């Protein structure tokens, strides 16, 4: 009988004090941009992937016209600084479509993290405000007060009410239940457009916390292109006598 989660892993070297960073597509594709940028800039090595019945019932078409099942992927990165952390990076094509899937996949991720010796799990995502901010902030939460203080020292605004949904919340939540450390970082975003700037401010926090060397020029250029397009749209609307109004759809 087919398993609802099929995990396929390559052999990995022993990781030194690894931290897991997870991000799946969300509003503004913030989390996906963060993880894709980390994987690309660090030249992270494929660790494996999973297929699951909990993912949306569709296939993705590749450039050669052939189909591919949706999947989630794992990568690892070995840090040359032996006093710091190796990384496990987790991303995928889509979020699970049912609550049961969010729980089962989150549990599978935490299980794998423990097998790899991970003690700290970080999820990233979008903090939706419904408006465009000139000075977006990073918001976060953590599994214990010492970690909350660490986030505050990094100028992260602490989320002290409400809820963090789906795998963004479940992974650090399950980590806490298992006496692991869990953190959630979210970039402020309007929620109605792809937002590389929100991804960039999360990356800057990760760079400071983990001592990473990450090139931001590509994201800066993407953010500027979006800013310029919005500015032109506002100018056109104003010239036609129709003030531009943003609408929340996230």
Coordinates of C-alpha atoms in Angstrom, one line a residue:
X1 CA 0.0 0.0 0.0
X2 CA 1.3 3.4 -0.9
X3 CA 2.5 5.5 2.0
X4 CA 0.9 9.0 2.4
X5 CA 4.4 10.4 2.8
X6 CA 7.2 8.9 0.8
X7 CA 10.6 10.2 2.0
X8 CA 13.7 9.7 -0.3
X9 CA 17.0 10.6 1.3
X10 CA 20.6 10.6 0.1
X11 CA 23.5 9.8 2.4
X12 CA 24.6 12.9 4.2
X13 CA 27.8 13.6 6.2
X14 CA 27.7 14.1 9.9
X15 CA 26.5 17.6 10.5
X16 CA 28.0 19.9 13.0
X17 CA 25.5 21.5 15.4
X18 CA 22.9 21.9 12.6
X19 CA 20.0 24.3 12.4
X20 CA 17.0 23.6 10.2
X21 CA 15.4 26.5 8.3
X22 CA 12.1 25.8 6.7
X23 CA 10.0 27.8 4.3
X24 CA 7.1 26.8 2.0
X25 CA 5.1 29.0 -0.5
X26 CA 2.9 31.5 1.3
X27 CA 1.6 35.1 0.7
X28 CA 4.0 37.1 -1.4
X29 CA 6.0 33.9 -1.8
X30 CA 8.1 35.3 1.0
X31 CA 9.2 32.0 2.6
X32 CA 10.0 30.4 -0.8
X33 CA 12.1 33.3 -1.8
X34 CA 14.1 33.1 1.4
X35 CA 14.8 29.4 1.1
X36 CA 15.5 29.5 -2.7
X37 CA 17.9 32.4 -2.1
X38 CA 19.7 30.5 0.7
X39 CA 20.0 27.3 -1.3
X40 CA 21.4 29.2 -4.3
X41 CA 23.8 31.5 -2.5
X42 CA 25.2 28.8 -0.2
X43 CA 25.4 26.2 -3.0
X44 CA 23.5 23.8 -0.7
X45 CA 23.7 20.1 -1.5
X46 CA 20.5 18.1 -2.1
X47 CA 19.7 15.8 0.8
X48 CA 16.5 14.3 -0.5
X49 CA 12.8 14.9 -1.2
X50 CA 9.3 13.7 -0.3
X51 CA 6.2 13.1 -2.2
X52 CA 2.9 13.1 -0.4
X53 CA -0.8 12.6 -0.9
X54 CA -1.2 15.7 1.4
X55 CA 0.1 18.0 -1.3
X56 CA -2.3 19.5 -3.9
X57 CA -3.5 17.1 -6.6
X58 CA -1.6 18.4 -9.6
X59 CA 1.7 18.0 -11.4
X60 CA 4.2 20.6 -12.5
X61 CA 5.2 20.8 -16.1
X62 CA 8.9 21.1 -16.8
X63 CA 10.6 23.0 -19.6
X64 CA 10.8 19.9 -21.7
X65 CA 7.1 19.4 -21.5
X66 CA 7.2 16.4 -19.1
X67 CA 5.2 16.3 -15.8
X68 CA 6.7 16.1 -12.3
X69 CA 4.8 15.4 -9.1
X70 CA 4.8 18.1 -6.5
X71 CA 7.4 17.6 -3.8
X72 CA 9.2 19.0 -0.8
X73 CA 13.0 19.1 -0.8
X74 CA 15.8 19.0 1.8
X75 CA 19.3 20.4 1.3
X76 CA 22.3 20.7 3.6
X77 CA 25.2 23.2 3.8
X78 CA 28.5 22.6 5.6
X79 CA 29.8 25.6 7.3
X80 CA 33.6 26.1 7.1
X81 CA 33.5 27.8 10.5
X82 CA 33.6 24.8 12.9
X83 CA 32.5 27.1 15.8
X84 CA 29.2 27.8 14.0
X85 CA 26.3 25.8 12.6
X86 CA 25.8 23.6 9.5
X87 CA 22.3 24.1 8.0
X88 CA 19.5 21.9 6.9
X89 CA 17.2 23.7 4.4
X90 CA 13.6 22.6 3.7
X91 CA 11.2 24.0 1.1
X92 CA 8.8 22.7 -1.5
X93 CA 6.3 23.4 -4.3
X94 CA 3.2 23.9 -2.1
X95 CA 1.7 23.8 1.4
X96 CA -0.4 20.8 2.3
X97 CA -4.1 21.2 1.5
X98 CA -5.6 19.7 4.7
X99 CA -5.0 20.2 8.4
X100 CA -4.1 16.5 8.8
X101 CA -1.4 17.0 6.1
X102 CA 0.1 20.0 7.9
X103 CA 0.4 18.0 11.1
X104 CA 1.8 14.8 9.4
X105 CA 4.3 16.6 7.3
X106 CA 5.4 18.8 10.2
X107 CA 5.9 15.7 12.3
X108 CA 7.9 14.1 9.5
X109 CA 10.2 17.2 9.2
X110 CA 10.8 17.3 13.0
X111 CA 11.5 13.6 13.0
X112 CA 14.1 14.0 10.3
X113 CA 15.6 17.0 12.0
X114 CA 16.1 15.0 15.2
X115 CA 17.7 12.2 13.2
X116 CA 20.2 14.7 11.7
X117 CA 21.1 16.1 15.2
X118 CA 19.1 19.4 14.8
X119 CA 18.3 21.1 18.0
X120 CA 16.9 24.4 16.6
X121 CA 14.2 24.7 14.0
X122 CA 13.4 28.0 12.3
X123 CA 10.4 28.6 10.0
X124 CA 10.0 31.7 7.9
X125 CA 6.9 33.3 6.4
X126 CA 4.8 36.4 5.7
X127 CA 3.4 38.9 8.2
X128 CA 0.4 40.2 6.2
X129 CA -0.7 43.8 6.9
X130 CA -2.8 44.6 3.9
X131 CA -0.7 47.7 3.1
X132 CA 2.6 48.6 1.6
X133 CA 5.1 49.8 4.2
X134 CA 8.1 52.1 3.4
X135 CA 9.9 50.5 6.4
X136 CA 8.8 46.9 6.7
X137 CA 9.8 45.0 9.9
X138 CA 10.5 41.4 10.8
X139 CA 8.1 39.8 13.3
X140 CA 8.8 36.7 15.3
X141 CA 8.1 34.3 18.1
X142 CA 10.1 31.6 19.8
X143 CA 9.6 28.5 22.0
X144 CA 11.3 29.9 25.1
X145 CA 12.0 33.3 26.7
X146 CA 15.8 33.3 26.1
X147 CA 15.2 32.9 22.4
X148 CA 12.6 35.7 22.5
X149 CA 15.2 38.0 24.0
X150 CA 17.7 36.9 21.2
X151 CA 15.1 38.0 18.6
X152 CA 14.5 41.3 20.3
X153 CA 18.3 41.9 20.3
X154 CA 18.1 41.4 16.5
X155 CA 15.3 44.1 16.2
X156 CA 12.6 41.5 15.6
X157 CA 9.2 42.6 16.7
X158 CA 7.7 40.0 19.0
X159 CA 4.3 38.5 18.1
X160 CA 2.5 38.3 21.5
X161 CA -1.0 37.4 20.4
X162 CA -2.9 35.6 17.7
X163 CA -1.7 32.4 16.0
X164 CA 0.9 31.2 13.5
X165 CA -0.9 28.8 11.1
X166 CA 0.0 25.6 9.2
X167 CA 3.5 24.3 9.0
X168 CA 5.0 27.7 9.9
X169 CA 3.6 27.3 13.3
X170 CA 3.4 23.6 13.7
X171 CA 7.1 22.9 13.1
X172 CA 8.4 25.2 16.0
X173 CA 5.4 24.1 18.0
X174 CA 6.2 20.4 17.7
X175 CA 9.9 21.3 18.3
X176 CA 8.9 22.8 21.7
X177 CA 6.9 19.7 22.6
X178 CA 10.0 17.6 22.0
X179 CA 12.3 19.8 24.0
X180 CA 13.9 21.3 20.9
X181 CA 14.2 25.0 20.1
X182 CA 11.7 26.6 17.7
X183 CA 11.6 30.0 16.1
X184 CA 9.3 31.7 13.6
X185 CA 10.4 34.8 11.6
X186 CA 8.0 36.7 9.3
X187 CA 8.5 39.6 7.0
X188 CA 6.0 42.4 6.9
X189 CA 4.2 42.3 3.5
X190 CA 1.0 43.7 2.0
X191 CA 0.0 40.1 1.0
X192 CA -1.2 41.0 -2.6
X193 CA 2.1 40.7 -4.6
X194 CA 5.3 38.8 -4.7
X195 CA 7.5 40.5 -2.1
X196 CA 11.3 40.1 -2.3
X197 CA 11.8 42.9 0.1
X198 CA 10.0 41.0 2.9
X199 CA 12.2 38.0 2.1
X200 CA 15.3 40.2 2.2
X201 CA 14.6 41.6 5.7
X202 CA 14.2 38.1 7.0
X203 CA 17.5 37.1 5.4
X204 CA 19.2 40.0 7.1
X205 CA 18.1 38.7 10.5
X206 CA 19.3 35.2 9.6
X207 CA 22.7 36.6 8.5
X208 CA 23.1 38.4 11.8
X209 CA 22.0 35.5 13.9
X210 CA 24.0 32.8 12.1
X211 CA 26.9 34.8 10.8
X212 CA 26.2 33.9 7.1
X213 CA 27.6 35.5 4.0
X214 CA 24.7 36.1 1.7
X215 CA 24.6 38.3 -1.4
X216 CA 21.5 40.5 -1.5
X217 CA 22.0 42.4 -4.7
X218 CA 19.6 40.2 -6.7
X219 CA 16.8 40.7 -4.2
X220 CA 17.5 44.4 -4.0
X221 CA 17.1 44.7 -7.7
X222 CA 13.9 42.7 -7.7
X223 CA 12.5 44.9 -4.9
X224 CA 13.4 48.1 -6.8
X225 CA 11.7 46.8 -9.9
X226 CA 8.5 46.3 -8.0
X227 CA 8.8 49.7 -6.3
X228 CA 9.3 51.4 -9.7
X229 CA 6.3 49.6 -11.1
X230 CA 4.1 50.6 -8.2
X231 CA 5.2 54.2 -8.4
X232 CA 4.4 54.3 -12.1
X233 CA 1.0 52.8 -11.4
X234 CA 0.3 55.4 -8.8
X235 CA 1.4 58.2 -11.1
X236 CA -0.8 56.9 -13.9
X237 CA -3.8 56.6 -11.6
X238 CA -3.3 60.1 -10.2
X239 CA -3.0 61.6 -13.8
X240 CA -6.3 60.0 -14.7
X241 CA -7.9 61.4 -11.6
X242 CA -8.3 58.0 -9.9
X243 CA -6.3 57.7 -6.7
X244 CA -4.7 54.3 -6.4
X245 CA -6.2 52.1 -3.7
X246 CA -4.6 48.9 -2.4
X247 CA -6.8 45.9 -1.7
X248 CA -6.1 43.1 0.7
X249 CA -6.6 39.7 -0.9
X250 CA -4.3 37.5 1.3

